[in-house]
């Protein structure tokens, strides 16, 4: 399974992701520039964290129009796995691939800490490696990670089991403790916590491995049809 | 040439921690009568007439890029600049 990691000017978690995929999971991965228009040959795309285009205008607002995003949209529309971590999540909401938006943290502070999370849906292709209702710990590092959506959208998210990760202690004020969601089809995941920073014991947690293991497992099994349920 | 002045602000339901921080700072400067501060964005866009009516184009630019309509609302004024 081959991963593409689009790199925008200002991305800064791209190498962490590359390290996690190549060195820890021993799966091929490439950094691809934001100007790439062709993602053929790749089986999954992960948008890394950082401050794409300096967070000018809004987090993710400019990255959304980078050439690679046209290819990412086509990739997602074809049902292939797309994931966005932190700034990647912000880009996916700006691009309309996921509902809602990320607003400033309630405390107005940048939060950098290890956060306990609850895996609320283990039936997605990103989370099958986790035990049902497993509690995990992942690092978060963001100033604008406060997930917001209106009541109608929240009802939709709940009705279709799209809430995948929830904060145990909601550090940023997110609606319904939301830390990560999938689209209705279940092939696009956005999350504020950083699984790529929790893949080796020396990093303090290996709880992030489950996401990458899930992707690999579901791909190896040839089950491209693990839909969200 | 036309000038579009675009104002983007948060919807009332959205937190504005920067506005709150500025309000607190104004209070520390003894401006006790300051009740609320809302921080928004202001754009000046010079443009020439295009294929669409200008107002329609500015609406479209706001919806697609300048504002995130999930969280923000916008208004604008368009004036003709003297040559």
CSV table of C-alpha atoms in Angstrom, one decimal:
chain,number,residue,atom,x,y,z
A,1,UNK,CA,0.0,0.0,0.0
A,2,UNK,CA,1.6,3.2,-1.2
A,3,UNK,CA,0.9,6.6,0.5
A,4,UNK,CA,1.1,10.1,-0.8
A,5,UNK,CA,1.8,13.0,1.5
A,6,UNK,CA,1.0,16.3,-0.2
A,7,UNK,CA,3.4,19.0,1.1
A,8,UNK,CA,2.2,22.6,1.1
A,9,UNK,CA,4.4,25.6,1.7
A,10,UNK,CA,4.2,25.7,5.5
A,11,UNK,CA,3.5,22.1,6.2
A,12,UNK,CA,5.6,20.9,9.1
A,13,UNK,CA,4.5,17.4,10.0
A,14,UNK,CA,5.2,15.9,6.6
A,15,UNK,CA,8.5,14.3,7.7
A,16,UNK,CA,6.9,13.0,10.9
A,17,UNK,CA,4.3,11.3,8.8
A,18,UNK,CA,7.0,10.0,6.4
A,19,UNK,CA,8.9,8.6,9.3
A,20,UNK,CA,5.8,6.9,10.7
A,21,UNK,CA,4.9,5.2,7.4
A,22,UNK,CA,8.3,4.3,6.1
A,23,UNK,CA,10.4,3.6,9.1
A,24,UNK,CA,7.8,2.4,11.6
A,25,UNK,CA,5.2,0.7,9.4
A,26,UNK,CA,7.6,-0.2,6.6
A,27,UNK,CA,5.2,0.8,3.9
A,28,UNK,CA,6.1,2.9,0.9
A,29,UNK,CA,5.3,6.6,1.1
A,30,UNK,CA,6.3,9.7,-0.9
A,31,UNK,CA,6.2,13.4,-0.2
A,32,UNK,CA,4.5,15.0,-3.2
A,33,UNK,CA,4.5,18.8,-3.9
A,34,UNK,CA,1.3,20.8,-3.7
A,35,UNK,CA,1.6,21.4,-7.4
A,36,UNK,CA,1.1,17.7,-8.2
A,37,UNK,CA,-2.0,17.0,-10.3
A,38,UNK,CA,-1.6,13.2,-10.6
A,39,UNK,CA,-2.0,10.8,-7.7
A,40,UNK,CA,-2.2,7.7,-9.8
A,41,UNK,CA,-0.1,4.9,-8.3
A,42,UNK,CA,-1.1,5.8,-4.7
A,43,UNK,CA,-3.5,3.9,-2.5
A,44,UNK,CA,-4.0,6.5,0.2
A,45,UNK,CA,-3.4,10.2,0.7
A,46,UNK,CA,-2.7,11.8,4.0
A,47,UNK,CA,-2.6,15.6,4.4
A,48,UNK,CA,-0.1,16.5,7.0
A,49,UNK,CA,-0.2,19.1,9.8
A,50,UNK,CA,1.4,22.4,9.9
A,51,UNK,CA,0.6,25.9,8.8
A,52,UNK,CA,0.0,25.7,5.1
A,53,UNK,CA,0.4,29.0,3.4
A,54,UNK,CA,1.1,30.6,6.8
A,55,UNK,CA,-2.6,30.1,7.8
A,56,UNK,CA,-3.2,33.3,5.8
A,57,UNK,CA,-6.9,34.2,5.6
A,58,UNK,CA,-7.9,31.1,7.6
A,59,UNK,CA,-6.3,27.7,8.4
A,60,UNK,CA,-6.5,25.6,5.2
A,61,UNK,CA,-8.3,28.3,3.2
A,62,UNK,CA,-5.5,28.8,0.6
A,63,UNK,CA,-4.3,25.2,0.6
A,64,UNK,CA,-7.8,24.1,-0.5
A,65,UNK,CA,-7.1,25.7,-3.9
A,66,UNK,CA,-3.6,24.2,-4.4
A,67,UNK,CA,-3.4,22.1,-7.6
A,68,UNK,CA,-3.0,18.9,-5.7
A,69,UNK,CA,-6.4,19.4,-4.0
A,70,UNK,CA,-8.2,18.8,-7.3
A,71,UNK,CA,-6.5,15.4,-7.5
A,72,UNK,CA,-7.3,14.8,-3.8
A,73,UNK,CA,-11.0,15.5,-4.4
A,74,UNK,CA,-11.1,13.1,-7.3
A,75,UNK,CA,-9.2,10.5,-5.2
A,76,UNK,CA,-11.8,10.9,-2.4
A,77,UNK,CA,-14.7,10.8,-4.8
A,78,UNK,CA,-13.4,7.5,-6.2
A,79,UNK,CA,-13.8,6.0,-2.7
A,80,UNK,CA,-10.1,5.8,-1.9
A,81,UNK,CA,-8.8,6.6,1.6
A,82,UNK,CA,-8.0,10.2,2.3
A,83,UNK,CA,-7.0,11.5,5.7
A,84,UNK,CA,-6.1,14.9,7.1
A,85,UNK,CA,-4.3,15.4,10.4
A,86,UNK,CA,-4.5,18.8,12.2
A,87,UNK,CA,-4.0,21.4,9.5
A,88,UNK,CA,-4.9,18.5,7.1
A,89,UNK,CA,-8.3,18.3,8.8
A,90,UNK,CA,-8.7,22.1,8.5
A,91,UNK,CA,-7.9,21.8,4.8
A,92,UNK,CA,-10.5,19.0,4.3
A,93,UNK,CA,-13.3,21.1,5.9
A,94,UNK,CA,-12.3,24.1,3.9
A,95,UNK,CA,-12.4,21.9,0.8
A,96,UNK,CA,-15.9,20.7,1.6
A,97,UNK,CA,-14.7,17.1,1.8
A,98,UNK,CA,-15.8,17.0,5.5
A,99,UNK,CA,-18.6,19.1,7.1
A,100,UNK,CA,-18.1,21.8,9.7
A,101,UNK,CA,-15.1,24.0,10.5
A,102,UNK,CA,-12.3,24.4,13.0
A,103,UNK,CA,-12.5,27.6,15.0
A,104,UNK,CA,-10.1,29.1,17.6
A,105,UNK,CA,-9.7,27.2,20.8
A,106,UNK,CA,-12.2,28.3,23.5
A,107,UNK,CA,-9.3,29.3,25.8
A,108,UNK,CA,-7.7,31.3,23.0
A,109,UNK,CA,-4.5,29.5,23.8
A,110,UNK,CA,-2.4,27.2,21.6
A,111,UNK,CA,-2.7,23.8,23.2
A,112,UNK,CA,0.2,21.3,23.0
A,113,UNK,CA,-0.3,18.3,25.2
A,114,UNK,CA,-1.1,14.6,25.2
A,115,UNK,CA,-4.8,14.1,25.2
A,116,UNK,CA,-6.9,11.1,26.2
A,117,UNK,CA,-9.3,10.1,23.4
A,118,UNK,CA,-12.1,7.7,23.0
A,119,UNK,CA,-12.4,5.7,19.8
A,120,UNK,CA,-16.1,6.0,19.2
A,121,UNK,CA,-16.4,4.2,15.9
A,122,UNK,CA,-14.1,1.1,15.3
A,123,UNK,CA,-16.0,0.2,12.1
A,124,UNK,CA,-14.2,2.6,9.7
A,125,UNK,CA,-11.3,1.5,7.6
A,126,UNK,CA,-9.2,3.8,9.7
A,127,UNK,CA,-10.1,2.3,13.1
A,128,UNK,CA,-10.7,-1.5,12.8
A,129,UNK,CA,-7.4,-2.2,14.6
A,130,UNK,CA,-8.7,-0.6,17.8
A,131,UNK,CA,-10.8,-2.4,20.3
A,132,UNK,CA,-14.4,-1.3,20.6
A,133,UNK,CA,-14.6,1.8,22.9
A,134,UNK,CA,-10.9,1.8,23.3
A,135,UNK,CA,-9.3,4.7,25.1
A,136,UNK,CA,-6.1,6.0,23.7
A,137,UNK,CA,-3.7,8.9,24.1
A,138,UNK,CA,-2.5,11.1,21.3
A,139,UNK,CA,-0.6,14.4,21.1
A,140,UNK,CA,-2.5,17.5,20.1
A,141,UNK,CA,-0.9,20.8,19.1
A,142,UNK,CA,-3.2,23.5,17.7
A,143,UNK,CA,-4.6,27.0,18.2
A,144,UNK,CA,-7.6,26.4,16.0
A,145,UNK,CA,-8.9,22.9,16.7
A,146,UNK,CA,-12.3,23.7,18.2
A,147,UNK,CA,-14.6,21.8,15.9
A,148,UNK,CA,-17.8,23.6,15.1
A,149,UNK,CA,-20.9,22.6,13.1
A,150,UNK,CA,-24.5,23.5,13.3
A,151,UNK,CA,-27.1,21.4,15.0
A,152,UNK,CA,-28.4,19.9,11.8
A,153,UNK,CA,-24.9,18.8,10.8
A,154,UNK,CA,-24.2,17.3,14.3
A,155,UNK,CA,-27.5,15.3,14.0
A,156,UNK,CA,-26.3,14.0,10.6
A,157,UNK,CA,-22.9,13.1,12.0
A,158,UNK,CA,-24.5,11.2,14.9
A,159,UNK,CA,-27.1,9.5,12.7
A,160,UNK,CA,-24.4,8.1,10.4
A,161,UNK,CA,-21.8,7.2,13.1
A,162,UNK,CA,-19.4,9.7,11.6
A,163,UNK,CA,-17.8,10.8,14.9
A,164,UNK,CA,-14.7,8.6,15.2
A,165,UNK,CA,-12.6,10.2,17.9
A,166,UNK,CA,-13.9,12.1,21.0
A,167,UNK,CA,-11.9,14.0,23.6
A,168,UNK,CA,-12.2,12.7,27.1
A,169,UNK,CA,-11.7,16.1,28.6
A,170,UNK,CA,-12.4,18.4,25.6
A,171,UNK,CA,-9.4,20.7,25.8
A,172,UNK,CA,-10.5,23.1,23.0
A,173,UNK,CA,-14.3,23.5,23.3
A,174,UNK,CA,-15.2,21.3,20.3
A,175,UNK,CA,-18.9,20.6,19.7
A,176,UNK,CA,-19.8,17.2,21.1
A,177,UNK,CA,-16.1,16.6,22.2
A,178,UNK,CA,-15.3,15.9,18.5
A,179,UNK,CA,-11.7,15.2,17.8
A,180,UNK,CA,-12.1,13.4,14.5
A,181,UNK,CA,-14.9,12.6,12.0
A,182,UNK,CA,-15.3,10.7,8.7
A,183,UNK,CA,-17.5,11.6,5.8
A,184,UNK,CA,-20.7,9.7,5.3
A,185,UNK,CA,-19.1,7.3,2.8
A,186,UNK,CA,-16.4,6.5,5.4
A,187,UNK,CA,-13.3,7.0,3.2
A,188,UNK,CA,-12.3,10.5,4.3
A,189,UNK,CA,-11.1,11.0,7.9
A,190,UNK,CA,-10.1,14.3,9.5
A,191,UNK,CA,-8.7,14.6,13.0
A,192,UNK,CA,-6.9,17.2,15.1
A,193,UNK,CA,-4.7,14.8,17.2
A,194,UNK,CA,-1.5,13.6,15.7
A,195,UNK,CA,-1.3,9.8,15.3
A,196,UNK,CA,2.0,10.1,13.4
A,197,UNK,CA,3.6,11.4,16.6
A,198,UNK,CA,2.6,8.3,18.6
A,199,UNK,CA,4.1,5.4,16.7
A,200,UNK,CA,7.2,4.5,18.8
A,201,UNK,CA,7.6,3.8,22.5
A,202,UNK,CA,10.3,6.5,22.7
A,203,UNK,CA,7.7,9.0,21.7
A,204,UNK,CA,5.6,8.2,24.7
A,205,UNK,CA,2.7,6.5,23.0
A,206,UNK,CA,2.2,3.9,20.2
A,207,UNK,CA,-1.6,4.5,20.2
A,208,UNK,CA,-1.4,6.2,16.8
A,209,UNK,CA,-0.3,2.9,15.1
A,210,UNK,CA,-3.9,1.6,15.1
A,211,UNK,CA,-4.9,4.1,12.4
A,212,UNK,CA,-2.1,3.2,10.0
A,213,UNK,CA,-2.5,-0.6,10.9
A,214,UNK,CA,-6.2,-0.3,10.1
A,215,UNK,CA,-5.5,1.2,6.7
A,216,UNK,CA,-2.9,-1.4,5.9
A,217,UNK,CA,-5.1,-4.3,7.2
A,218,UNK,CA,-8.1,-3.2,5.2
A,219,UNK,CA,-6.1,-2.7,2.1
A,220,UNK,CA,-4.2,-6.0,2.4
A,221,UNK,CA,-7.5,-7.8,2.9
A,222,UNK,CA,-8.5,-6.3,-0.4
A,223,UNK,CA,-11.5,-5.0,1.3
A,224,UNK,CA,-11.9,-1.7,-0.4
A,225,UNK,CA,-15.5,-1.7,0.5
A,226,UNK,CA,-15.3,-1.2,4.3
A,227,UNK,CA,-17.9,1.5,4.3
A,228,UNK,CA,-18.8,3.5,7.3
A,229,UNK,CA,-21.7,1.9,9.3
B,1,UNK,CA,-12.0,50.6,-12.1
B,2,UNK,CA,-14.1,49.6,-9.1
B,3,UNK,CA,-13.3,49.2,-5.4
B,4,UNK,CA,-15.0,46.5,-3.4
B,5,UNK,CA,-14.7,46.9,0.4
B,6,UNK,CA,-15.5,43.6,2.0
B,7,UNK,CA,-16.1,43.1,5.7
B,8,UNK,CA,-16.0,39.5,7.1
B,9,UNK,CA,-17.1,38.9,10.7
B,10,UNK,CA,-17.9,35.9,12.8
B,11,UNK,CA,-21.5,34.8,13.2
B,12,UNK,CA,-22.8,35.6,16.7
B,13,UNK,CA,-22.8,32.0,17.6
B,14,UNK,CA,-19.0,31.7,17.0
B,15,UNK,CA,-16.4,32.3,19.7
B,16,UNK,CA,-14.2,35.3,19.1
B,17,UNK,CA,-11.4,34.8,21.6
B,18,UNK,CA,-9.2,37.4,19.9
B,19,UNK,CA,-12.0,40.0,20.3
B,20,UNK,CA,-12.4,38.9,24.0
B,21,UNK,CA,-8.6,39.3,24.6
B,22,UNK,CA,-8.7,42.8,23.0
B,23,UNK,CA,-11.7,43.8,25.2
B,24,UNK,CA,-9.8,42.6,28.3
B,25,UNK,CA,-6.8,44.7,27.2
B,26,UNK,CA,-9.0,47.8,26.7
B,27,UNK,CA,-10.4,47.2,30.2
B,28,UNK,CA,-6.9,47.1,31.6
B,29,UNK,CA,-6.3,50.5,29.9
B,30,UNK,CA,-9.2,51.7,32.0
B,31,UNK,CA,-11.8,51.9,29.2
B,32,UNK,CA,-14.3,50.3,31.5
B,33,UNK,CA,-17.2,51.3,29.3
B,34,UNK,CA,-16.2,49.0,26.4
B,35,UNK,CA,-18.9,46.4,26.3
B,36,UNK,CA,-17.9,44.1,23.4
B,37,UNK,CA,-15.1,43.9,20.8
B,38,UNK,CA,-15.5,41.9,17.6
B,39,UNK,CA,-12.5,41.3,15.4
B,40,UNK,CA,-13.2,40.9,11.7
B,41,UNK,CA,-11.4,41.0,8.4
B,42,UNK,CA,-11.4,43.9,5.9
B,43,UNK,CA,-10.5,43.6,2.3
B,44,UNK,CA,-10.0,46.2,-0.4
B,45,UNK,CA,-10.3,44.7,-3.8
B,46,UNK,CA,-9.8,46.7,-7.0
B,47,UNK,CA,-11.4,45.1,-10.0
B,48,UNK,CA,-12.6,45.9,-13.5
B,49,UNK,CA,-16.0,44.8,-14.8
B,50,UNK,CA,-16.0,41.2,-15.8
B,51,UNK,CA,-18.5,38.7,-17.4
B,52,UNK,CA,-20.8,38.8,-14.4
B,53,UNK,CA,-22.3,41.7,-12.6
B,54,UNK,CA,-19.7,42.9,-10.0
B,55,UNK,CA,-22.0,42.2,-7.0
B,56,UNK,CA,-22.6,38.7,-8.1
B,57,UNK,CA,-18.9,38.2,-8.6
B,58,UNK,CA,-18.0,39.6,-5.1
B,59,UNK,CA,-20.7,37.4,-3.5
B,60,UNK,CA,-19.1,34.4,-5.2
B,61,UNK,CA,-15.6,35.4,-4.1
B,62,UNK,CA,-16.8,35.7,-0.5
B,63,UNK,CA,-18.6,32.4,-0.6
B,64,UNK,CA,-15.7,30.5,-2.2
B,65,UNK,CA,-12.7,32.1,-0.4
B,66,UNK,CA,-12.9,35.3,1.6
B,67,UNK,CA,-15.4,33.9,4.2
B,68,UNK,CA,-16.0,30.5,5.6
B,69,UNK,CA,-19.8,30.6,5.6
B,70,UNK,CA,-19.9,27.9,8.3
B,71,UNK,CA,-18.5,30.4,10.8
B,72,UNK,CA,-18.5,33.8,9.2
B,73,UNK,CA,-20.8,36.3,7.5
B,74,UNK,CA,-19.9,39.1,5.1
B,75,UNK,CA,-21.0,42.4,3.7
B,76,UNK,CA,-19.5,44.7,1.1
B,77,UNK,CA,-19.7,48.0,-0.7
B,78,UNK,CA,-18.8,48.5,-4.3
B,79,UNK,CA,-17.8,52.0,-5.5
B,80,UNK,CA,-16.5,53.3,-8.9
B,81,UNK,CA,-13.1,54.8,-8.7
B,82,UNK,CA,-12.4,58.0,-10.5
B,83,UNK,CA,-10.0,57.5,-13.4
